[in-house]
mmCIF file of C-alpha atoms and ligand atoms in Angstrom:
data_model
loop_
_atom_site.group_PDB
_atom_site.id
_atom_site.type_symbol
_atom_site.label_atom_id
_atom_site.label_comp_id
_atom_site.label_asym_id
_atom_site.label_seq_id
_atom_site.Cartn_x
_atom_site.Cartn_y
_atom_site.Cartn_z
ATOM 1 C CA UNK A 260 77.001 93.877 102.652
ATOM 2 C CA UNK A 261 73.854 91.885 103.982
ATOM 3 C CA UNK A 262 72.675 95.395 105.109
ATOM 4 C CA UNK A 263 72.204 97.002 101.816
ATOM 5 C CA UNK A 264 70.781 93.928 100.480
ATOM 6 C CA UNK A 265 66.778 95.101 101.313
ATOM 7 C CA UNK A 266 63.239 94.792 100.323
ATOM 8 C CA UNK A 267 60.610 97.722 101.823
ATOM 9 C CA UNK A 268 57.074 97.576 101.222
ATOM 10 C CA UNK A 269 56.964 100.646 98.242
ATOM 11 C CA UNK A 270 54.229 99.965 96.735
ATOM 12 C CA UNK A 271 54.341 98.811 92.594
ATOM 13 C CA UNK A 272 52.241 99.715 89.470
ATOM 14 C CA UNK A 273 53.509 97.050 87.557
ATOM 15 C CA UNK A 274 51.363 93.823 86.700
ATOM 16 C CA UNK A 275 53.339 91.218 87.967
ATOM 17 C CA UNK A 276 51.123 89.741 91.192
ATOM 18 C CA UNK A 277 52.281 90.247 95.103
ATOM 19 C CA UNK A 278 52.931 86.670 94.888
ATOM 20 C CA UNK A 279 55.259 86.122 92.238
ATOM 21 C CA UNK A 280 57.034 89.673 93.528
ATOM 22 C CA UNK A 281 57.083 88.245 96.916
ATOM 23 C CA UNK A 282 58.578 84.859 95.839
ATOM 24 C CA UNK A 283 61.008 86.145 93.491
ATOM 25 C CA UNK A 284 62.321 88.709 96.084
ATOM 26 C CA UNK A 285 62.479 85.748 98.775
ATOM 27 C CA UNK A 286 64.739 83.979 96.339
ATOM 28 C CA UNK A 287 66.681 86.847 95.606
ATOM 29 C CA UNK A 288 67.393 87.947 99.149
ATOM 30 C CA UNK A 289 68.406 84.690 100.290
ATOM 31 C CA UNK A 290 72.162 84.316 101.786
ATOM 32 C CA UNK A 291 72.411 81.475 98.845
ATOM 33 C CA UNK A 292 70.401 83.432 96.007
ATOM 34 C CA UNK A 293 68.159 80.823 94.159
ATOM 35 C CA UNK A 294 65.146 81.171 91.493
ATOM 36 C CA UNK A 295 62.349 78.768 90.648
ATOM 37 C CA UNK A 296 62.359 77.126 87.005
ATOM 38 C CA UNK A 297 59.203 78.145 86.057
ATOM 39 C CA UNK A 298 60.481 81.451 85.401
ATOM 40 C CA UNK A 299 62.973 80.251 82.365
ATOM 41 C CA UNK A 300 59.747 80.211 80.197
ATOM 42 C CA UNK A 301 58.641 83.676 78.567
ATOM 43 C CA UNK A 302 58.452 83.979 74.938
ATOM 44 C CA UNK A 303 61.862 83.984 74.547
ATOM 45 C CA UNK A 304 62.524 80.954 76.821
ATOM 46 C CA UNK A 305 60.057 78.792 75.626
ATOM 47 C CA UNK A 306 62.221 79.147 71.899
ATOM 48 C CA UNK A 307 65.090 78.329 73.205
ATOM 49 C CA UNK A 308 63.743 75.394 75.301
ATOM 50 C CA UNK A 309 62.342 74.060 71.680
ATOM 51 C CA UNK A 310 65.849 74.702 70.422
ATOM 52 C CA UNK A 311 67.413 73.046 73.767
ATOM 53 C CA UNK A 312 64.985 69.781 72.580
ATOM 54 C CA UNK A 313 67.072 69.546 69.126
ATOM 55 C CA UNK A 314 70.658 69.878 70.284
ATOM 56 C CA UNK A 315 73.007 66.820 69.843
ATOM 57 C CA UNK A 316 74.015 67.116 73.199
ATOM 58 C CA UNK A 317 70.185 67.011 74.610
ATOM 59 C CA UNK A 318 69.512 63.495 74.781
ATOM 60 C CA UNK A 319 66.410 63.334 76.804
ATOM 61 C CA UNK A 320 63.465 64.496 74.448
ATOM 62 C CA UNK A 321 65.162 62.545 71.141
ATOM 63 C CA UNK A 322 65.435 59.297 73.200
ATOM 64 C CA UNK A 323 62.018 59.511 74.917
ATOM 65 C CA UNK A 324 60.631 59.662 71.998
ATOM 66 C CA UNK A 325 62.327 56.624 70.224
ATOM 67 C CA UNK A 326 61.203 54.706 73.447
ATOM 68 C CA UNK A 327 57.781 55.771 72.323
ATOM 69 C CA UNK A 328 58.495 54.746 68.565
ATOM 70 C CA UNK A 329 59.980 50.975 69.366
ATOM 71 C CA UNK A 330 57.374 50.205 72.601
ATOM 72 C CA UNK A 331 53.838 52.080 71.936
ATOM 73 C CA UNK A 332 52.274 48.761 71.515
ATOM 74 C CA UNK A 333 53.710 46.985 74.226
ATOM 75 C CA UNK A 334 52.788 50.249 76.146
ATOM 76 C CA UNK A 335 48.911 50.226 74.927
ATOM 77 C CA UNK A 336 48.891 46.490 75.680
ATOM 78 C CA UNK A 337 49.882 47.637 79.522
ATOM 79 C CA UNK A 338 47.332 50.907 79.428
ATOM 80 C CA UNK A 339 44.321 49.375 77.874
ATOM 81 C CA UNK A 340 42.181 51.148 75.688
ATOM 82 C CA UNK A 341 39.979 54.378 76.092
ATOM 83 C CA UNK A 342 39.433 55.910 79.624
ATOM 84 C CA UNK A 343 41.226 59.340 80.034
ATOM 85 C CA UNK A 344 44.381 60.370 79.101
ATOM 86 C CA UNK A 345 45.483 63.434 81.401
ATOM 87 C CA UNK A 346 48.136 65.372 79.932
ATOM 88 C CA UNK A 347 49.957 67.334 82.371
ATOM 89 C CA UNK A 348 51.738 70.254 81.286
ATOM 90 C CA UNK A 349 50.851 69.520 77.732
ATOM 91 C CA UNK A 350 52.206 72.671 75.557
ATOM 92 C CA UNK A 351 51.106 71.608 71.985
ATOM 93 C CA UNK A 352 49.935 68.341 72.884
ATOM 94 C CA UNK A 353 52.481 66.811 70.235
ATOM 95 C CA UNK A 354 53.437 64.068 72.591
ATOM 96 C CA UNK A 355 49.800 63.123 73.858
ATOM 97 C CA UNK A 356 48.632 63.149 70.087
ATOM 98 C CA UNK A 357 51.155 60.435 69.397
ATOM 99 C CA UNK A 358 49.519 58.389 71.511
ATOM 100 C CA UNK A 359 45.323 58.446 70.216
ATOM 101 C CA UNK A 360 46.141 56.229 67.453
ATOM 102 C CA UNK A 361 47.120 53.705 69.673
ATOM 103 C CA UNK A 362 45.301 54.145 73.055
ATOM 104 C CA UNK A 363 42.380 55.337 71.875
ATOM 105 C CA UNK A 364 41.372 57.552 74.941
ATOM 106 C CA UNK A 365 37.658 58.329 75.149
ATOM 107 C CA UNK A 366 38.600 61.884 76.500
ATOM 108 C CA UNK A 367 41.902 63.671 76.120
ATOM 109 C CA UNK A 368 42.674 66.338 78.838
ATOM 110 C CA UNK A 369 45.599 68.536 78.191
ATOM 111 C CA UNK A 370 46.406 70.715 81.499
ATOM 112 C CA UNK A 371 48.731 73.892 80.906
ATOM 113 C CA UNK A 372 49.518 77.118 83.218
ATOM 114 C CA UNK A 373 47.725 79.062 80.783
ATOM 115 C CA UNK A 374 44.622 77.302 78.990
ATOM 116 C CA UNK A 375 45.406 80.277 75.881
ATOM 117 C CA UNK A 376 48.503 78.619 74.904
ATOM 118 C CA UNK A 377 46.752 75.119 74.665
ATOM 119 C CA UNK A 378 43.501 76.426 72.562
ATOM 120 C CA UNK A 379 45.259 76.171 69.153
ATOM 121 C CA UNK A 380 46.734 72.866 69.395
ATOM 122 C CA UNK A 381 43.244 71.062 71.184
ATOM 123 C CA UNK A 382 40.894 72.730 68.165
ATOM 124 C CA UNK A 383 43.619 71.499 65.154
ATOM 125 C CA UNK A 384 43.507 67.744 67.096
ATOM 126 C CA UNK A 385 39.919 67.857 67.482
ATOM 127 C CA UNK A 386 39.709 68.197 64.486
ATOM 128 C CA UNK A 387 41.931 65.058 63.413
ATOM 129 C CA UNK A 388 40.622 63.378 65.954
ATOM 130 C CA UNK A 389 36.249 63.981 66.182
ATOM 131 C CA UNK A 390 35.507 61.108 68.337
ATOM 132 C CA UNK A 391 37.476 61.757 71.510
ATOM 133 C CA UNK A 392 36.250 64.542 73.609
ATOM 134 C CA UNK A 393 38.760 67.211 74.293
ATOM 135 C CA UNK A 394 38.383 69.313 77.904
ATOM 136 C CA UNK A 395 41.635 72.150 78.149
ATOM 137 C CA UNK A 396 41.911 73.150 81.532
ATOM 138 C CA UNK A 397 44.427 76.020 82.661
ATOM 139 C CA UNK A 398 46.141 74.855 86.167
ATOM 140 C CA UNK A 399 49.334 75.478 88.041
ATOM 141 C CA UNK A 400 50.643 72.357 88.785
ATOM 142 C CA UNK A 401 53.326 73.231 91.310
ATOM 143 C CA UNK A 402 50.144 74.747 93.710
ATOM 144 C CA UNK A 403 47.337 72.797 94.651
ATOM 145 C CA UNK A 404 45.128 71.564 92.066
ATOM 146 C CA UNK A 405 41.824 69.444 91.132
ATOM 147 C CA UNK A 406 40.084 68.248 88.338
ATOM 148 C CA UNK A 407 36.925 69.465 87.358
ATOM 149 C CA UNK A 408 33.909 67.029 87.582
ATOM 150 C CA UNK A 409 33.488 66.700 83.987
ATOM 151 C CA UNK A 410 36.685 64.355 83.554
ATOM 152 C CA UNK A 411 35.263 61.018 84.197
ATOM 153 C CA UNK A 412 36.717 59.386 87.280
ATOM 154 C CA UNK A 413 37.488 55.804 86.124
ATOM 155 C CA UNK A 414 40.501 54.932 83.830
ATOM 156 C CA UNK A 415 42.048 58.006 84.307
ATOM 157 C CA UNK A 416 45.631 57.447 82.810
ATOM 158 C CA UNK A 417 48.198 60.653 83.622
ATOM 159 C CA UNK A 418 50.791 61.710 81.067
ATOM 160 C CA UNK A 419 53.639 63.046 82.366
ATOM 161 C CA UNK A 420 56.586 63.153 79.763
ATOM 162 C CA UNK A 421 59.893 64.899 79.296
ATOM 163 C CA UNK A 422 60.936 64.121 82.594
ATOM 164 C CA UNK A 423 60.082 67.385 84.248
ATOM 165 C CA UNK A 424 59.373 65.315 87.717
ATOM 166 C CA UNK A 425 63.556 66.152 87.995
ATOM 167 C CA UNK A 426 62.707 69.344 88.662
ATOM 168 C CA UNK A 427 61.005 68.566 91.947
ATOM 169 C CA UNK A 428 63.036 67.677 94.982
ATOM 170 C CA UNK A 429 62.924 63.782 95.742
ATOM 171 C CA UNK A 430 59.969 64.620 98.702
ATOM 172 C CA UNK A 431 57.978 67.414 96.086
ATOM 173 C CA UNK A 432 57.856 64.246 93.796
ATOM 174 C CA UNK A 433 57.031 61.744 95.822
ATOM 175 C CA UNK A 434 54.069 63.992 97.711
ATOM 176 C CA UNK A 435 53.021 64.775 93.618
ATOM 177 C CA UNK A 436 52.817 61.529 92.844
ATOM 178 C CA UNK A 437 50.900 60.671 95.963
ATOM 179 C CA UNK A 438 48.369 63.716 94.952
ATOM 180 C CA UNK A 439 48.243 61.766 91.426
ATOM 181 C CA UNK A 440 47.612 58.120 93.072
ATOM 182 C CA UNK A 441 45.014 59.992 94.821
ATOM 183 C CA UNK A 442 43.229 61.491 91.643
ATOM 184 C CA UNK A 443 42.630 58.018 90.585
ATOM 185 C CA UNK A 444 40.306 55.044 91.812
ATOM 186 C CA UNK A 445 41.252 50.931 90.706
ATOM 187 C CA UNK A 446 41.415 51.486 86.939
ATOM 188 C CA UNK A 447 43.587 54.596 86.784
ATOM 189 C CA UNK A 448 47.715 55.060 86.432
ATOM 190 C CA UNK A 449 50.462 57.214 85.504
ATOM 191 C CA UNK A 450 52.799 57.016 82.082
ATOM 192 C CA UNK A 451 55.580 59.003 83.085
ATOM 193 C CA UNK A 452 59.351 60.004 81.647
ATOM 194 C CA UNK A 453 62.055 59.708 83.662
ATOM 195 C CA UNK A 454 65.609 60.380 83.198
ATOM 196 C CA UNK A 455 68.448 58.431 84.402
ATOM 197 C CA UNK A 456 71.096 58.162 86.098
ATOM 198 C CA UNK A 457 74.430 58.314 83.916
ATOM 199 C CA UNK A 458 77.880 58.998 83.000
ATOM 200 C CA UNK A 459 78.590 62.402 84.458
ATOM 201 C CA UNK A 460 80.609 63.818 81.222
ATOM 202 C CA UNK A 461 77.411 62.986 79.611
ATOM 203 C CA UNK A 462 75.072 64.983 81.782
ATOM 204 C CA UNK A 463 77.482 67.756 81.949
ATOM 205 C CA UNK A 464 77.595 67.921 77.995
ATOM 206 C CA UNK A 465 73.545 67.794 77.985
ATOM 207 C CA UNK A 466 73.191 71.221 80.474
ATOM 208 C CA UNK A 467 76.251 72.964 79.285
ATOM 209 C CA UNK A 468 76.016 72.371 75.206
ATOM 210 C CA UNK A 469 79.070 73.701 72.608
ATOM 211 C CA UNK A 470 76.415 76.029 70.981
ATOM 212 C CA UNK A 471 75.476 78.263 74.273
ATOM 213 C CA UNK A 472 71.531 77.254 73.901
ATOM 214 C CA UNK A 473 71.543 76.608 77.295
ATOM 215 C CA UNK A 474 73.325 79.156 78.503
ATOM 216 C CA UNK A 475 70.885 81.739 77.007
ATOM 217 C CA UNK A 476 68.489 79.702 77.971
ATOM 218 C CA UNK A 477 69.942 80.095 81.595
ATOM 219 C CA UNK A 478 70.925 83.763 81.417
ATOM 220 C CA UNK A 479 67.592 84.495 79.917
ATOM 221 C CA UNK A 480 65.810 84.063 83.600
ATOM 222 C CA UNK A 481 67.436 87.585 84.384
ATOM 223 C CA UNK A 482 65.554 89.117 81.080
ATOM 224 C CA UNK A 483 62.670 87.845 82.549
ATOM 225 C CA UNK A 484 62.964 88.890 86.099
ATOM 226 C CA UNK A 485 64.174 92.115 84.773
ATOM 227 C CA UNK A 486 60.554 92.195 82.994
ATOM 228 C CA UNK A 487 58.856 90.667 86.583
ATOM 229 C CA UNK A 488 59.802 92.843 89.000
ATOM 230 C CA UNK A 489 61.464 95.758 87.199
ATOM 231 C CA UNK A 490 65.121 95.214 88.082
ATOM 232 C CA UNK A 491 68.426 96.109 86.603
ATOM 233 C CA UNK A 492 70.142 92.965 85.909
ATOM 234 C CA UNK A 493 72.737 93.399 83.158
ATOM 235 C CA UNK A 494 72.934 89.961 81.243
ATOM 236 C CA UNK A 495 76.688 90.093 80.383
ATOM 237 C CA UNK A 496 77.941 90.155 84.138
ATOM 238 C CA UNK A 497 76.968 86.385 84.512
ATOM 239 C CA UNK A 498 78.086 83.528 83.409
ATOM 240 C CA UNK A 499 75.720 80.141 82.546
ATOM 241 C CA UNK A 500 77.225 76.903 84.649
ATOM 242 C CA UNK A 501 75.912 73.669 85.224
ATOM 243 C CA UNK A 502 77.306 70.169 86.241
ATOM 244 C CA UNK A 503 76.293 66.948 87.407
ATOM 245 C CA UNK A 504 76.291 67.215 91.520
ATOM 246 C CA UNK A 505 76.701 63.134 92.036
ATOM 247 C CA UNK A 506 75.677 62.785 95.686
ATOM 248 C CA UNK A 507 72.814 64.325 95.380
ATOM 249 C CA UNK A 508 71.666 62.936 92.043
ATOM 250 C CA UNK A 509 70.866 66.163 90.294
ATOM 251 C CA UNK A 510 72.003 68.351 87.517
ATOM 252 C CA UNK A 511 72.123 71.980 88.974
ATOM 253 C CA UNK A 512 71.992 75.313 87.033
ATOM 254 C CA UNK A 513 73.501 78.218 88.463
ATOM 255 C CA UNK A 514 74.527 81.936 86.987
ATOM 256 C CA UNK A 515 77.831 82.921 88.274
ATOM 257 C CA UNK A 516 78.665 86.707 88.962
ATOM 258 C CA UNK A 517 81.773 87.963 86.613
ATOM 259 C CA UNK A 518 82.623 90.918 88.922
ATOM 260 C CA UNK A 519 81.082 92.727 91.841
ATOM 261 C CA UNK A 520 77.419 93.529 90.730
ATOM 262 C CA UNK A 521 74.689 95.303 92.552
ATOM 263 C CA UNK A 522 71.714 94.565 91.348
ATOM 264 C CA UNK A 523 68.027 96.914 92.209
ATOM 265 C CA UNK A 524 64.589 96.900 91.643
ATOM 266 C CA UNK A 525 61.878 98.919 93.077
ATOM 267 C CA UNK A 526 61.675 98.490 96.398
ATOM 268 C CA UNK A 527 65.021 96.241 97.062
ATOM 269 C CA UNK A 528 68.053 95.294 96.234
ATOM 270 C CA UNK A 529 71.127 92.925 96.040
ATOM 271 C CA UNK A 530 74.990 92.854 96.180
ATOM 272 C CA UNK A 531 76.488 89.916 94.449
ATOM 273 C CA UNK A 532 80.163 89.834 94.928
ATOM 274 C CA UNK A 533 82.088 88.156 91.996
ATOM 275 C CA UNK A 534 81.723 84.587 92.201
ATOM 276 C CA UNK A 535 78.551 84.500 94.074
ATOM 277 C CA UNK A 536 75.680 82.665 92.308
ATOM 278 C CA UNK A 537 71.948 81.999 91.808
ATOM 279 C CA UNK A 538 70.563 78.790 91.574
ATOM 280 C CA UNK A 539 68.520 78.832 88.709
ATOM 281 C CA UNK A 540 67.551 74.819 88.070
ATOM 282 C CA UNK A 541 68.245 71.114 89.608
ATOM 283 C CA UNK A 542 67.095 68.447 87.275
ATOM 284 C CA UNK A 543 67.347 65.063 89.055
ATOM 285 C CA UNK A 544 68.121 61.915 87.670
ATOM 286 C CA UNK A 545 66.905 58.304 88.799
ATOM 287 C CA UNK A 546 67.490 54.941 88.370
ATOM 288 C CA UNK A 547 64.356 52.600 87.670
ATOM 289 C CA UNK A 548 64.654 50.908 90.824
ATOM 290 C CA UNK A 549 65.084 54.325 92.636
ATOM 291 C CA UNK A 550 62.145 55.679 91.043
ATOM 292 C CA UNK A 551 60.021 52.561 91.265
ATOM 293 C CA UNK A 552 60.144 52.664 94.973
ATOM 294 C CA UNK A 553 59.313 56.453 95.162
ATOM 295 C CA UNK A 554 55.873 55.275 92.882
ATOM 296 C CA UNK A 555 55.534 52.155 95.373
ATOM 297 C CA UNK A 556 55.738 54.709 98.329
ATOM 298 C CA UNK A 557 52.802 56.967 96.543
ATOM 299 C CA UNK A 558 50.461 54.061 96.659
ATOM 300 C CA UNK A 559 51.035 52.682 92.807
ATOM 301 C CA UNK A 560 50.483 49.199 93.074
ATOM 302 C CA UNK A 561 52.709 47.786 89.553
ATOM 303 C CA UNK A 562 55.198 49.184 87.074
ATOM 304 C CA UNK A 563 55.818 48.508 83.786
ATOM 305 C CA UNK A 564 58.977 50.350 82.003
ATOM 306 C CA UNK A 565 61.232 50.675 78.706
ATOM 307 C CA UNK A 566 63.877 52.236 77.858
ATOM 308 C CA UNK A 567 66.447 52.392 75.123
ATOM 309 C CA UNK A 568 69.365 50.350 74.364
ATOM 310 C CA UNK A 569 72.280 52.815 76.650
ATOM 311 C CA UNK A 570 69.589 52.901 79.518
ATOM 312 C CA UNK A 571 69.882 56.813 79.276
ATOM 313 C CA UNK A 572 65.685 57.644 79.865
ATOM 314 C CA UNK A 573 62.802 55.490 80.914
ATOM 315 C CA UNK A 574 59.112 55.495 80.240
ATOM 316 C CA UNK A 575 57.265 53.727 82.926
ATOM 317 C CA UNK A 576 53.703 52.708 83.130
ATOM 318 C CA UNK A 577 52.197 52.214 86.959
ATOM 319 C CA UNK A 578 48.701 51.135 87.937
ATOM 320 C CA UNK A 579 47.337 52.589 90.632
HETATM 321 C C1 AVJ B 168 62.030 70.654 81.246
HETATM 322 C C2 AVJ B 168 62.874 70.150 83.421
HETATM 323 C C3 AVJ B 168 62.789 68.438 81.754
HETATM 324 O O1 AVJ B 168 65.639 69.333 83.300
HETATM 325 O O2 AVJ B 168 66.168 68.614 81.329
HETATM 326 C C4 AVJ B 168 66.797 71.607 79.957
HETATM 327 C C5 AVJ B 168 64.810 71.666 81.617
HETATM 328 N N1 AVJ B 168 67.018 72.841 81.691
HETATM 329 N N2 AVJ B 168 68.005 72.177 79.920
HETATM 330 C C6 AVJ B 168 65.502 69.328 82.070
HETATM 331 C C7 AVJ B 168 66.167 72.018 81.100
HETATM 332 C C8 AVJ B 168 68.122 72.931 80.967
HETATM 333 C C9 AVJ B 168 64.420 70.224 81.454
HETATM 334 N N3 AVJ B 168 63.056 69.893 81.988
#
């Protein structure tokens, strides 16, 4: 079996780049087949993300954002006014914009993989709001990055919302958040979501929700690698699970073979045998002291948080 499972150097003509082929193969090829979670968001995925966002059983986005409604000024009272509001992995900047009214950054810059998607949304909010000065830079977060000389160095506040720090692993984060400490002199600090730590039927419901969202959402990775490196997966021979794994803290995603499948793409291939899976996602959870001591180990000096009345998701504010 492990014999016919092969990559060979034939050369492509597709677009994707010898990177992304290379990584996605590696993941592929591995004894325990795994993908990254970047990959869930094409066109398609992004939808059903914003569709994820609205389902009863999605908790996260609807309560971080009545955490945002009940504590803004409290938060602003802990932030200070103007400075820089860094907006990392901003989409449409909806969340950040929430914010100007009350923090009244002197610059606002949002940071997406691809500076195109964030164009729209920057010129409508310049337009709302004329007096703060609006950079959009285009950076990969998960590789090594640096800001570009025009974002003024004091009072740099990062935005980091949604809690998409669970997708790192615990040491990722903690070596992120160091790299964000770092970004920052005296005046600077992070405002970040976090999810918690909770009842596991909960989580379970959240990741696995009666409509199937996030199982397309799940099973949707393969129409995308499909696209990426021209293989044959056939959607309806896996099956979208996901569960709360307690000990380590962590929802994980996987797609579960229904039968036997072989699966090929130019250049390699792999033989799934039914019940074998990829692991598509983790999304760990924290609790506020947990994650309090991972920003005390990246050099943040004080933390502020709220959260709402079940303790399900925390904002937290820490000066550098
Ligand atoms: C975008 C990483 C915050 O982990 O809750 C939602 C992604 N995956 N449902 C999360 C996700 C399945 C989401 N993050």
């Amino acid at each position: 079996n492990s014999l016919a499972n092969t990559a060979n150097s034939v050369t492509n003509t597709r677009s994707t780049p010898p990177h992304i082929i290379r990584e996605l193969e590696n993941g592929l090829l591995a004894d325990a087949a795994y993908t990254s979670p970047k990959y869930f968001y094409d066109a398609v995925g992004s939808v059903l993300f914003e569709a994820i966002c609205v389902l009863p059983e999605y908790y996260p986005t609807r309560t971080e954002s009545e955490i945002f409604t009940r504590h803004m000024a409290d938060m602003a009272q802990s932030i200070g006014a103007g400075g820089s509001l860094i907006d990392l992995g901003a989409g449409n900047c909806a969340k950040a914009a929430r914010l100007f009214p009350v923090l009244h950054p002197d610059q606002y810059v949002p940071i997406d993989i691809s500076v195109s998607h964030l164009q729209d949304a920057v010129r409508r909010l310049q337009q709302r709001f004329p007096h703060i000065e609006m950079t959009a830079l285009g950076l990969d977060l998960a590789q090594d990055w640096k800001l570009p000389a025009e974002v003024r160095r004091d009072q740099r506040l990062f935005f980091y919302p949604g809690s998409s720090i669970g997708n790192f692993e615990p040491e990722e984060a903690l070596a992120f958040l160091c790299h964000l400490r770092a970004a920052c002199d005296r005046t600077g600090g992070i405002l970040i979501g976090v999810d918690l730590i909770k009842d596991k039927a909960l989580l379970d419901a959240a990741y696995d929700d009666s409509l199937g969202v996030t199982a397309a959402f799940n099973l949707n990775l393969l129409r995308h690698i499909n696209h990426l490196l021209h293989a044959d997966f056939d959607v309806r021979q896996w099956q979208h699970e996901a569960f709360f794994n307690t000990e380590k803290s962590r929802i994980e995603m996987h797609l579960r073979a229904r039968e036997d499948i072989q699966v090929s793409w130019p250049g390699g291939q792999r033989n799934f045998i039914k019940g074998e899976h990829i692991h598509t996602e983790n999304s760990y959870k924290y609790s506020i002291q947990g994650f309090n001591a991972l920003l005390a180990d990246a050099g943040f000096s004080h933390s502020c948080h709220w959260t709402d009345k079940n303790e399900w998701f925390a904002v937290i504010h820490a000066k550098a």
